[in-house]
């Protein structure tokens, strides 16, 4: 999986980790790469970015699999094979996976498999864990599996005869490192000093409540245009930090209470502010009170996508997930049996089917517009949907494998999809 058109920027403040990866993955004719590498650290500490940057800079072929989609072993194995081979292969189980690797891979080339959020791998079959921890031994290839995790190896798995991997720790960014990262993420051609003043301002307010780079980047990008507006309008100079601070202070402090929620996306916030301004001007011109017009959404932004994911999980057969959510899934031949099966399957008549939580989350991460980190807030919003009876828990309570069922109608989902500008019809198996 190396694409020259998608060049990753060099990671900031991660030189030690890059040096360790260079020592371990610099294979020669006499030395093989290690069987497993375990990278761990808190959310948004650059684990995946650093590994991908190193592999691409060294032209090492690699495959990435996010373990939130591990509910289907077949999809996982086929995805890894497709990324490493460059073409689709059918693979039903681990035995076929090993056989295909032995027959079709180059024994003189280095391969790497990256398992993101690999702590989810703990819930899989022990046989599958053994396969990936001993993949080099089983295939006799020069292949390394990199386990990216948010927890330490001591909490990852009991030994169970598994080989200990080489561990690389990614510590949390310091305040000065966060400032450098935020500066590099800001768009435009303003001076570095101007961007630094803005980032230091954001960190002075939010560093106490949020240390996550993803959250801080979202906040910085969301308000940067408003921070620049007085300079662009000629009201002040770039050096007038005091005036720029007073201009943006109120907006930044409003975000303190919802810093982790992201109830609406950046584009929606801007659209909402414009709509409020338009209504206020209409009210001033017409003298009619329009305060009763409802501008707020009935559900948080991510809750809407979670509810859509729950509906698709309940009403689409699981075998169709590959067709709807996997890129380059290949052509699907229509046979007489498949046509008759689709005619018999009318989800609106048979009603919603139970689905596992992992399947709903996998669909959610595929359809949501931006990259989302699985945080406690996502699971809190799922609990809220259950309390609102929009989805319901099914069967005996199982903490490790909970199952749910969607309770809303297609018209309800269509209304939510319209508010998100999301084309639900592209993902419906039967209508």
mmCIF file of N, CA and C in Angstrom, residues 216-300:
data_model
loop_
_atom_site.group_PDB
_atom_site.id
_atom_site.type_symbol
_atom_site.label_atom_id
_atom_site.label_comp_id
_atom_site.label_asym_id
_atom_site.label_seq_id
_atom_site.Cartn_x
_atom_site.Cartn_y
_atom_site.Cartn_z
ATOM 1 N N UNK A 216 -7.846 19.479 19.796
ATOM 2 C CA UNK A 216 -7.261 20.816 19.713
ATOM 3 C C UNK A 216 -7.139 21.288 18.263
ATOM 4 N N UNK A 217 -6.821 20.374 17.341
ATOM 5 C CA UNK A 217 -6.737 20.741 15.923
ATOM 6 C C UNK A 217 -8.099 21.153 15.390
ATOM 7 N N UNK A 218 -9.125 20.430 15.819
ATOM 8 C CA UNK A 218 -10.487 20.759 15.389
ATOM 9 C C UNK A 218 -10.879 22.162 15.857
ATOM 10 N N UNK A 219 -10.578 22.472 17.114
ATOM 11 C CA UNK A 219 -10.925 23.787 17.670
ATOM 12 C C UNK A 219 -10.128 24.892 16.965
ATOM 13 N N UNK A 220 -8.838 24.650 16.768
ATOM 14 C CA UNK A 220 -7.989 25.660 16.142
ATOM 15 C C UNK A 220 -8.437 25.947 14.709
ATOM 16 N N UNK A 221 -8.751 24.904 13.949
ATOM 17 C CA UNK A 221 -9.189 25.094 12.560
ATOM 18 C C UNK A 221 -10.555 25.771 12.489
ATOM 19 N N UNK A 222 -11.408 25.469 13.462
ATOM 20 C CA UNK A 222 -12.781 25.990 13.458
ATOM 21 C C UNK A 222 -12.818 27.508 13.639
ATOM 22 N N UNK A 223 -11.915 28.040 14.458
ATOM 23 C CA UNK A 223 -11.976 29.461 14.802
ATOM 24 C C UNK A 223 -10.881 30.301 14.157
ATOM 25 N N UNK A 224 -10.016 29.686 13.389
ATOM 26 C CA UNK A 224 -8.882 30.425 12.822
ATOM 27 C C UNK A 224 -9.331 31.515 11.844
ATOM 28 N N UNK A 225 -10.359 31.218 11.049
ATOM 29 C CA UNK A 225 -10.837 32.199 10.076
ATOM 30 C C UNK A 225 -11.362 33.449 10.773
ATOM 31 N N UNK A 226 -12.079 33.252 11.891
ATOM 32 C CA UNK A 226 -12.595 34.405 12.645
ATOM 33 C C UNK A 226 -11.466 35.193 13.289
ATOM 34 N N UNK A 227 -10.412 34.501 13.691
ATOM 35 C CA UNK A 227 -9.254 35.176 14.290
ATOM 36 C C UNK A 227 -8.556 36.059 13.244
ATOM 37 N N UNK A 228 -8.517 35.573 11.995
ATOM 38 C CA UNK A 228 -7.831 36.319 10.926
ATOM 39 C C UNK A 228 -8.680 37.468 10.373
ATOM 40 N N UNK A 229 -10.002 37.434 10.579
ATOM 41 C CA UNK A 229 -10.893 38.394 9.906
ATOM 42 C C UNK A 229 -10.537 39.857 10.188
ATOM 43 N N UNK A 230 -10.273 40.270 11.448
ATOM 44 C CA UNK A 230 -9.947 41.681 11.684
ATOM 45 C C UNK A 230 -8.706 42.141 10.912
ATOM 46 N N UNK A 231 -7.726 41.257 10.741
ATOM 47 C CA UNK A 231 -6.525 41.612 9.982
ATOM 48 C C UNK A 231 -6.860 41.756 8.503
ATOM 49 N N UNK A 232 -7.647 40.810 7.968
ATOM 50 C CA UNK A 232 -8.009 40.850 6.553
ATOM 51 C C UNK A 232 -8.912 42.037 6.228
ATOM 52 N N UNK A 233 -9.741 42.461 7.209
ATOM 53 C CA UNK A 233 -10.619 43.618 6.994
ATOM 54 C C UNK A 233 -9.918 44.951 7.247
ATOM 55 N N UNK A 234 -8.654 44.903 7.671
ATOM 56 C CA UNK A 234 -7.896 46.125 7.907
ATOM 57 C C UNK A 234 -8.198 46.817 9.219
ATOM 58 N N UNK A 235 -8.879 46.104 10.140
ATOM 59 C CA UNK A 235 -9.216 46.712 11.426
ATOM 60 C C UNK A 235 -8.013 46.775 12.367
ATOM 61 N N UNK A 236 -7.074 45.870 12.195
ATOM 62 C CA UNK A 236 -5.879 45.869 13.039
ATOM 63 C C UNK A 236 -4.746 45.174 12.305
ATOM 64 N N UNK A 237 -3.550 45.218 12.884
ATOM 65 C CA UNK A 237 -2.396 44.553 12.290
ATOM 66 C C UNK A 237 -2.188 43.184 12.932
ATOM 67 N N UNK A 238 -1.327 42.380 12.320
ATOM 68 C CA UNK A 238 -1.053 41.040 12.843
ATOM 69 C C UNK A 238 -0.423 41.101 14.231
ATOM 70 N N UNK A 239 0.254 42.216 14.542
ATOM 71 C CA UNK A 239 0.932 42.327 15.831
ATOM 72 C C UNK A 239 -0.010 42.749 16.958
ATOM 73 N N UNK A 240 -1.236 43.153 16.638
ATOM 74 C CA UNK A 240 -2.176 43.619 17.669
ATOM 75 C C UNK A 240 -2.858 42.416 18.325
ATOM 76 N N UNK A 241 -2.099 41.671 19.085
ATOM 77 C CA UNK A 241 -2.610 40.431 19.678
ATOM 78 C C UNK A 241 -3.737 40.692 20.678
ATOM 79 N N UNK A 242 -3.690 41.833 21.354
ATOM 80 C CA UNK A 242 -4.715 42.133 22.349
ATOM 81 C C UNK A 242 -6.079 42.301 21.694
ATOM 82 N N UNK A 243 -6.136 43.033 20.583
ATOM 83 C CA UNK A 243 -7.397 43.247 19.876
ATOM 84 C C UNK A 243 -7.894 41.928 19.261
ATOM 85 N N UNK A 244 -6.976 41.151 18.717
ATOM 86 C CA UNK A 244 -7.347 39.847 18.155
ATOM 87 C C UNK A 244 -7.885 38.919 19.237
ATOM 88 N N UNK A 245 -7.307 38.991 20.421
ATOM 89 C CA UNK A 245 -7.766 38.177 21.548
ATOM 90 C C UNK A 245 -9.191 38.536 21.944
ATOM 91 N N UNK A 246 -9.487 39.828 22.094
ATOM 92 C CA UNK A 246 -10.842 40.234 22.479
ATOM 93 C C UNK A 246 -11.865 39.864 21.414
ATOM 94 N N UNK A 247 -11.453 39.812 20.161
ATOM 95 C CA UNK A 247 -12.362 39.479 19.075
ATOM 96 C C UNK A 247 -12.793 38.006 19.111
ATOM 97 N N UNK A 248 -11.898 37.139 19.576
ATOM 98 C CA UNK A 248 -12.157 35.693 19.519
ATOM 99 C C UNK A 248 -12.430 35.073 20.881
ATOM 100 N N UNK A 249 -12.187 35.810 21.957
ATOM 101 C CA UNK A 249 -12.259 35.256 23.313
ATOM 102 C C UNK A 249 -13.613 34.629 23.609
ATOM 103 N N UNK A 250 -14.705 35.324 23.287
ATOM 104 C CA UNK A 250 -16.047 34.846 23.625
ATOM 105 C C UNK A 250 -16.356 33.523 22.921
ATOM 106 N N UNK A 251 -15.978 33.417 21.647
ATOM 107 C CA UNK A 251 -16.251 32.183 20.895
ATOM 108 C C UNK A 251 -15.479 31.004 21.456
ATOM 109 N N UNK A 252 -14.218 31.234 21.798
ATOM 110 C CA UNK A 252 -13.400 30.137 22.320
ATOM 111 C C UNK A 252 -13.923 29.635 23.656
ATOM 112 N N UNK A 253 -14.327 30.563 24.529
ATOM 113 C CA UNK A 253 -14.812 30.147 25.844
ATOM 114 C C UNK A 253 -16.147 29.425 25.760
ATOM 115 N N UNK A 254 -16.934 29.725 24.707
ATOM 116 C CA UNK A 254 -18.189 28.994 24.517
ATOM 117 C C UNK A 254 -17.944 27.525 24.214
ATOM 118 N N UNK A 255 -16.800 27.231 23.597
ATOM 119 C CA UNK A 255 -16.486 25.845 23.223
ATOM 120 C C UNK A 255 -15.997 25.002 24.392
ATOM 121 N N UNK A 256 -15.676 25.630 25.517
ATOM 122 C CA UNK A 256 -15.114 24.882 26.643
ATOM 123 C C UNK A 256 -16.037 23.771 27.123
ATOM 124 N N UNK A 257 -17.342 24.046 27.156
ATOM 125 C CA UNK A 257 -18.282 23.059 27.700
ATOM 126 C C UNK A 257 -18.557 21.912 26.738
ATOM 127 N N UNK A 258 -18.296 22.115 25.437
ATOM 128 C CA UNK A 258 -18.585 21.065 24.450
ATOM 129 C C UNK A 258 -17.344 20.665 23.677
ATOM 130 N N UNK A 259 -16.176 20.833 24.284
ATOM 131 C CA UNK A 259 -14.944 20.580 23.556
ATOM 132 C C UNK A 259 -14.845 19.139 23.065
ATOM 133 N N UNK A 260 -15.392 18.177 23.811
ATOM 134 C CA UNK A 260 -15.264 16.774 23.434
ATOM 135 C C UNK A 260 -16.458 16.250 22.640
ATOM 136 N N UNK A 261 -17.515 17.046 22.497
ATOM 137 C CA UNK A 261 -18.743 16.521 21.899
ATOM 138 C C UNK A 261 -18.767 16.632 20.387
ATOM 139 N N UNK A 262 -18.335 17.754 19.867
ATOM 140 C CA UNK A 262 -18.413 18.017 18.429
ATOM 141 C C UNK A 262 -19.809 17.694 17.919
ATOM 142 N N UNK A 263 -20.831 18.317 18.515
ATOM 143 C CA UNK A 263 -22.203 17.969 18.178
ATOM 144 C C UNK A 263 -22.546 18.320 16.739
ATOM 145 N N UNK A 264 -21.881 19.310 16.187
ATOM 146 C CA UNK A 264 -22.079 19.635 14.782
ATOM 147 C C UNK A 264 -20.727 19.853 14.131
ATOM 148 N N UNK A 265 -20.667 19.579 12.855
ATOM 149 C CA UNK A 265 -19.408 19.743 12.137
ATOM 150 C C UNK A 265 -19.129 21.210 11.878
ATOM 151 N N UNK A 266 -17.894 21.506 11.504
ATOM 152 C CA UNK A 266 -17.479 22.885 11.294
ATOM 153 C C UNK A 266 -18.348 23.578 10.250
ATOM 154 N N UNK A 267 -18.606 22.894 9.140
ATOM 155 C CA UNK A 267 -19.411 23.498 8.082
ATOM 156 C C UNK A 267 -20.831 23.765 8.563
ATOM 157 N N UNK A 268 -21.355 22.848 9.388
ATOM 158 C CA UNK A 268 -22.713 23.045 9.906
ATOM 159 C C UNK A 268 -22.779 24.212 10.883
ATOM 160 N N UNK A 269 -21.719 24.403 11.668
ATOM 161 C CA UNK A 269 -21.695 25.539 12.598
ATOM 162 C C UNK A 269 -21.737 26.851 11.820
ATOM 163 N N UNK A 270 -20.927 26.919 10.769
ATOM 164 C CA UNK A 270 -20.927 28.143 9.969
ATOM 165 C C UNK A 270 -22.286 28.377 9.320
ATOM 166 N N UNK A 271 -22.892 27.304 8.779
ATOM 167 C CA UNK A 271 -24.215 27.440 8.163
ATOM 168 C C UNK A 271 -25.253 27.874 9.192
ATOM 169 N N UNK A 272 -25.125 27.320 10.421
ATOM 170 C CA UNK A 272 -26.082 27.656 11.474
ATOM 171 C C UNK A 272 -25.967 29.127 11.867
ATOM 172 N N UNK A 273 -24.719 29.609 12.002
ATOM 173 C CA UNK A 273 -24.524 31.021 12.330
ATOM 174 C C UNK A 273 -25.092 31.936 11.238
ATOM 175 N N UNK A 274 -24.892 31.550 9.968
ATOM 176 C CA UNK A 274 -25.435 32.347 8.869
ATOM 177 C C UNK A 274 -26.956 32.373 8.914
ATOM 178 N N UNK A 275 -27.551 31.210 9.215
ATOM 179 C CA UNK A 275 -29.010 31.129 9.275
ATOM 180 C C UNK A 275 -29.557 32.000 10.409
ATOM 181 N N UNK A 276 -28.862 31.984 11.547
ATOM 182 C CA UNK A 276 -29.294 32.820 12.678
ATOM 183 C C UNK A 276 -29.220 34.299 12.296
ATOM 184 N N UNK A 277 -28.112 34.677 11.645
ATOM 185 C CA UNK A 277 -27.969 36.074 11.234
ATOM 186 C C UNK A 277 -29.055 36.475 10.241
ATOM 187 N N UNK A 278 -29.372 35.584 9.295
ATOM 188 C CA UNK A 278 -30.413 35.888 8.309
ATOM 189 C C UNK A 278 -31.773 36.056 8.971
ATOM 190 N N UNK A 279 -32.064 35.178 9.946
ATOM 191 C CA UNK A 279 -33.352 35.260 10.641
ATOM 192 C C UNK A 279 -33.444 36.543 11.456
ATOM 193 N N UNK A 280 -32.306 36.911 12.072
ATOM 194 C CA UNK A 280 -32.325 38.152 12.854
ATOM 195 C C UNK A 280 -32.583 39.366 11.967
ATOM 196 N N UNK A 281 -31.963 39.363 10.773
ATOM 197 C CA UNK A 281 -32.177 40.491 9.867
ATOM 198 C C UNK A 281 -33.607 40.511 9.348
ATOM 199 N N UNK A 282 -34.175 39.314 9.068
ATOM 200 C CA UNK A 282 -35.570 39.247 8.629
ATOM 201 C C UNK A 282 -36.499 39.724 9.726
ATOM 202 N N UNK A 283 -36.184 39.345 10.964
ATOM 203 C CA UNK A 283 -37.004 39.763 12.100
ATOM 204 C C UNK A 283 -36.955 41.278 12.279
ATOM 205 N N UNK A 284 -35.758 41.844 12.094
ATOM 206 C CA UNK A 284 -35.617 43.290 12.247
ATOM 207 C C UNK A 284 -36.370 44.039 11.148
ATOM 208 N N UNK A 285 -36.378 43.461 9.942
ATOM 209 C CA UNK A 285 -37.035 44.136 8.824
ATOM 210 C C UNK A 285 -38.549 44.002 8.866
ATOM 211 N N UNK A 286 -39.024 42.796 9.273
ATOM 212 C CA UNK A 286 -40.470 42.548 9.233
ATOM 213 C C UNK A 286 -41.163 42.835 10.546
ATOM 214 N N UNK A 287 -40.393 42.871 11.621
ATOM 215 C CA UNK A 287 -40.992 43.083 12.937
ATOM 216 C C UNK A 287 -41.669 41.848 13.487
ATOM 217 N N UNK A 288 -41.528 40.715 12.828
ATOM 218 C CA UNK A 288 -42.162 39.468 13.272
ATOM 219 C C UNK A 288 -41.165 38.689 14.104
ATOM 220 N N UNK A 289 -41.622 38.156 15.215
ATOM 221 C CA UNK A 289 -40.741 37.388 16.106
ATOM 222 C C UNK A 289 -40.570 35.988 15.556
ATOM 223 N N UNK A 290 -39.346 35.633 15.188
ATOM 224 C CA UNK A 290 -39.070 34.299 14.644
ATOM 225 C C UNK A 290 -38.263 33.442 15.606
ATOM 226 N N UNK A 291 -38.294 33.809 16.875
ATOM 227 C CA UNK A 291 -37.481 33.068 17.856
ATOM 228 C C UNK A 291 -37.959 31.641 18.033
ATOM 229 N N UNK A 292 -39.224 31.374 17.667
ATOM 230 C CA UNK A 292 -39.752 30.039 17.854
ATOM 231 C C UNK A 292 -39.255 29.066 16.790
ATOM 232 N N UNK A 293 -38.626 29.618 15.720
ATOM 233 C CA UNK A 293 -38.104 28.722 14.692
ATOM 234 C C UNK A 293 -37.006 27.858 15.286
ATOM 235 N N UNK A 294 -37.113 26.566 15.077
ATOM 236 C CA UNK A 294 -36.156 25.653 15.693
ATOM 237 C C UNK A 294 -34.917 25.517 14.823
ATOM 238 N N UNK A 295 -33.784 25.950 15.363
ATOM 239 C CA UNK A 295 -32.541 25.871 14.608
ATOM 240 C C UNK A 295 -31.663 24.728 15.084
ATOM 241 N N UNK A 296 -31.859 24.332 16.325
ATOM 242 C CA UNK A 296 -30.988 23.295 16.882
ATOM 243 C C UNK A 296 -31.401 21.923 16.365
ATOM 244 N N UNK A 297 -30.424 21.025 16.269
ATOM 245 C CA UNK A 297 -30.718 19.675 15.816
ATOM 246 C C UNK A 297 -31.328 18.882 16.960
ATOM 247 N N UNK A 298 -32.147 17.894 16.612
ATOM 248 C CA UNK A 298 -32.816 17.105 17.648
ATOM 249 C C UNK A 298 -31.874 16.077 18.254
ATOM 250 N N UNK A 299 -30.840 15.720 17.513
ATOM 251 C CA UNK A 299 -29.842 14.776 18.012
ATOM 252 C C UNK A 299 -28.466 15.360 17.758
ATOM 253 N N UNK A 300 -27.477 15.020 18.576
ATOM 254 C CA UNK A 300 -26.106 15.436 18.273
ATOM 255 C C UNK A 300 -25.666 14.908 16.911
#
